[in-house]
Amino acid sequence: MGCELSKLATSDFSHDPFHRPPPPADPRSPLTTKQQYCIRASWKGIFRQIEKTGIILFIKLFEENEELLHLFEKFRELRTKEAIVSSAELAEHATQVMHTLDEGIKGLGDMDSFFAYIRHIGSTHRQVPGFKAENFMKIEQPFLEAVKTTLGDRYTPNIENIYKITIRFILENLVKGYEDALPRE
């Protein structure tokens, strides 16, 4: 008696590209396969304007959490929105943060690599004097606002939902990496 799977594999169903079920997403991922596809497609629009989006993110972050400015030695003296916008150091850091998010979003298709990378980045923040794990979560709203600004009318309710799930998942894993790096007692 033949295997049921081999019958299915040889049926017409599996050769019809429009009715084939998508491959299952990794159960550790908060996104379905379709959502992963949507965010990767949408993210291309962000990536083309990665520095601008990163600067918007940090302007929003500092507007909502001015106390975080002291964590950034290179630009803690910036007092006005204009000074922040024109700061080369801030643009460099904003771009670096956006590249980290880029790696995280692209890594959602390989959860082992995703966890290794994002948690490592979280652990490196233990070296930042005065940094607290909860600071990561303060990025969520500014990130969503920056993405909305960059995408404009391409920022649909569906895309917004996918970005909310994704940024929260990335930030939670940055926190986990930060906390796991605590010295063991």
Short mmCIF file of C-alpha atoms in Angstrom, two decimals:
data_model
loop_
_atom_site.label_atom_id
_atom_site.label_comp_id
_atom_site.label_asym_id
_atom_site.label_seq_id
_atom_site.Cartn_x
_atom_site.Cartn_y
_atom_site.Cartn_z
CA MET A 1 0.00 0.00 0.00
CA GLY A 2 1.38 3.41 -1.01
CA CYS A 3 1.98 6.38 1.23
CA GLU A 4 -0.85 8.92 1.32
CA LEU A 5 1.69 11.74 0.95
CA SER A 6 3.13 10.29 -2.24
CA LYS A 7 -0.39 10.08 -3.70
CA LEU A 8 -0.93 13.71 -2.79
CA ALA A 9 2.44 14.70 -4.27
CA THR A 10 1.58 13.09 -7.59
CA SER A 11 -1.96 14.41 -7.77
CA ASP A 12 -2.97 17.27 -10.03
CA PHE A 13 -3.53 19.37 -6.91
CA SER A 14 0.19 19.76 -6.20
CA HIS A 15 0.93 20.83 -9.79
CA ASP A 16 -1.58 23.66 -9.76
CA PRO A 17 0.36 26.72 -8.56
CA PHE A 18 -2.81 28.61 -7.65
CA HIS A 19 -4.23 26.03 -5.27
CA ARG A 20 -1.08 24.72 -3.65
CA PRO A 21 -1.00 25.52 0.06
CA PRO A 22 1.93 27.70 1.13
CA PRO A 23 4.72 25.93 2.96
CA PRO A 24 4.15 26.06 6.70
CA ALA A 25 5.82 28.96 8.51
CA ASP A 26 8.19 28.18 11.36
CA PRO A 27 5.96 27.87 14.45
CA ARG A 28 8.40 30.18 16.32
CA SER A 29 7.58 32.99 13.88
CA PRO A 30 4.68 35.29 14.71
CA LEU A 31 3.96 35.75 10.98
CA THR A 32 2.31 33.46 8.49
CA THR A 33 4.16 32.72 5.27
CA LYS A 34 1.91 35.20 3.46
CA GLN A 35 2.59 37.92 6.06
CA GLN A 36 6.34 37.31 5.71
CA TYR A 37 6.03 37.76 1.97
CA CYS A 38 4.01 40.98 2.45
CA ILE A 39 6.47 42.54 4.86
CA ARG A 40 9.49 41.67 2.70
CA ALA A 41 7.77 43.23 -0.33
CA SER A 42 6.75 46.33 1.66
CA TRP A 43 10.17 46.61 3.31
CA LYS A 44 11.79 47.20 -0.09
CA GLY A 45 10.12 50.64 -0.09
CA ILE A 46 11.56 51.36 3.35
CA PHE A 47 15.01 50.08 2.44
CA ARG A 48 15.24 52.48 -0.50
CA GLN A 49 14.86 55.32 2.04
CA ILE A 50 16.56 53.63 4.98
CA GLU A 51 18.50 56.65 6.32
CA LYS A 52 15.52 59.02 6.03
CA THR A 53 13.22 56.50 7.76
CA GLY A 54 15.80 55.95 10.51
CA ILE A 55 16.12 59.68 11.14
CA ILE A 56 12.31 60.00 11.35
CA LEU A 57 12.32 57.09 13.83
CA PHE A 58 14.90 58.81 16.07
CA ILE A 59 13.22 62.23 15.90
CA LYS A 60 9.96 60.59 17.05
CA LEU A 61 11.83 58.54 19.68
CA PHE A 62 13.48 61.62 21.20
CA GLU A 63 10.27 63.69 21.00
CA GLU A 64 8.47 61.03 23.05
CA ASN A 65 11.44 60.01 25.26
CA GLU A 66 13.78 62.97 25.64
CA GLU A 67 15.52 61.21 28.55
CA LEU A 68 17.04 58.72 26.07
CA LEU A 69 19.25 61.41 24.52
CA HIS A 70 21.74 61.08 27.40
CA LEU A 71 22.49 57.49 26.31
CA PHE A 72 23.98 58.72 23.05
CA GLU A 73 27.37 60.24 23.75
CA LYS A 74 27.84 61.43 20.16
CA PHE A 75 24.62 63.42 19.96
CA ARG A 76 23.37 64.06 23.49
CA GLU A 77 24.07 67.79 23.04
CA LEU A 78 21.55 68.10 20.20
CA ARG A 79 18.72 70.22 21.55
CA THR A 80 16.61 71.12 18.54
CA LYS A 81 14.81 69.07 15.97
CA GLU A 82 16.89 70.85 13.28
CA ALA A 83 20.15 69.87 15.02
CA ILE A 84 18.98 66.26 15.26
CA VAL A 85 17.88 66.13 11.60
CA SER A 86 21.20 67.50 10.36
CA SER A 87 23.44 65.44 12.66
CA ALA A 88 25.75 63.12 10.72
CA GLU A 89 26.29 61.02 13.87
CA LEU A 90 22.56 60.55 14.31
CA ALA A 91 22.10 59.67 10.63
CA GLU A 92 24.86 57.07 10.97
CA HIS A 93 23.33 55.51 14.10
CA ALA A 94 19.80 55.65 12.67
CA THR A 95 21.01 53.86 9.54
CA GLN A 96 22.80 51.25 11.67
CA VAL A 97 19.59 50.62 13.66
CA MET A 98 17.58 50.36 10.44
CA HIS A 99 20.09 47.85 9.05
CA THR A 100 19.63 45.78 12.22
CA LEU A 101 15.86 45.85 11.66
CA ASP A 102 16.48 44.98 8.00
CA GLU A 103 18.47 41.91 9.02
CA GLY A 104 15.72 40.98 11.48
CA ILE A 105 12.96 41.29 8.88
CA LYS A 106 14.95 39.42 6.23
CA GLY A 107 15.84 36.81 8.87
CA LEU A 108 12.22 35.91 9.61
CA GLY A 109 12.48 33.14 7.01
CA ASP A 110 15.25 31.44 9.05
CA MET A 111 14.31 31.61 12.71
CA ASP A 112 17.59 30.13 14.02
CA SER A 113 19.57 32.89 12.32
CA PHE A 114 16.99 35.48 13.37
CA PHE A 115 17.24 34.57 17.06
CA ALA A 116 21.05 34.36 16.99
CA TYR A 117 21.43 37.75 15.30
CA ILE A 118 18.76 39.78 17.12
CA ARG A 119 19.60 38.40 20.55
CA HIS A 120 23.29 39.08 19.94
CA ILE A 121 22.46 42.71 19.09
CA GLY A 122 20.39 42.91 22.29
CA SER A 123 23.31 41.56 24.33
CA THR A 124 25.71 44.19 22.93
CA HIS A 125 23.57 46.92 24.53
CA ARG A 126 24.73 45.72 27.97
CA GLN A 127 27.89 47.72 27.19
CA VAL A 128 25.93 51.00 26.88
CA PRO A 129 26.14 52.82 30.25
CA GLY A 130 22.67 53.56 31.61
CA PHE A 131 20.84 51.47 29.00
CA LYS A 132 17.84 49.49 30.25
CA ALA A 133 16.08 46.61 28.50
CA GLU A 134 12.77 48.51 28.44
CA ASN A 135 14.38 51.16 26.23
CA PHE A 136 14.06 48.75 23.31
CA MET A 137 10.26 48.76 23.60
CA LYS A 138 10.21 52.57 23.33
CA ILE A 139 11.19 52.15 19.67
CA GLU A 140 7.88 50.49 18.70
CA GLN A 141 5.66 53.56 18.17
CA PRO A 142 8.36 55.76 16.60
CA PHE A 143 9.25 52.90 14.23
CA LEU A 144 5.61 52.46 13.17
CA GLU A 145 5.24 56.21 12.63
CA ALA A 146 8.45 56.33 10.57
CA VAL A 147 7.31 53.39 8.41
CA LYS A 148 3.89 55.02 7.94
CA THR A 149 5.55 58.30 6.89
CA THR A 150 7.85 56.55 4.41
CA LEU A 151 5.23 54.23 2.90
CA GLY A 152 2.44 56.83 2.72
CA ASP A 153 -0.72 55.34 1.19
CA ARG A 154 0.99 51.95 0.84
CA TYR A 155 0.68 51.72 4.66
CA THR A 156 -2.62 49.85 4.65
CA PRO A 157 -4.30 48.45 7.79
CA ASN A 158 -3.02 44.98 6.83
CA ILE A 159 0.57 46.22 6.41
CA GLU A 160 0.29 48.18 9.67
CA ASN A 161 -0.79 45.02 11.49
CA ILE A 162 2.10 43.02 10.03
CA TYR A 163 4.62 45.73 11.02
CA LYS A 164 3.16 45.88 14.55
CA ILE A 165 3.57 42.12 14.98
CA THR A 166 7.06 42.20 13.47
CA ILE A 167 8.51 45.15 15.39
CA ARG A 168 7.16 43.84 18.69
CA PHE A 169 8.70 40.40 17.97
CA ILE A 170 12.07 41.95 17.08
CA LEU A 171 12.05 44.22 20.15
CA GLU A 172 11.03 41.39 22.49
CA ASN A 173 13.96 39.35 21.21
CA LEU A 174 16.36 42.29 21.61
CA VAL A 175 15.17 42.45 25.24
CA LYS A 176 15.67 38.69 25.63
CA GLY A 177 19.22 38.96 24.27
CA TYR A 178 19.93 41.87 26.62
CA GLU A 179 18.52 40.01 29.64
CA ASP A 180 20.22 36.71 28.78
CA ALA A 181 23.52 38.59 28.75
CA LEU A 182 23.07 39.48 32.42
CA PRO A 183 25.87 38.09 34.53
CA ARG A 184 24.74 34.81 36.07
CA GLU A 185 24.54 34.92 39.86
#
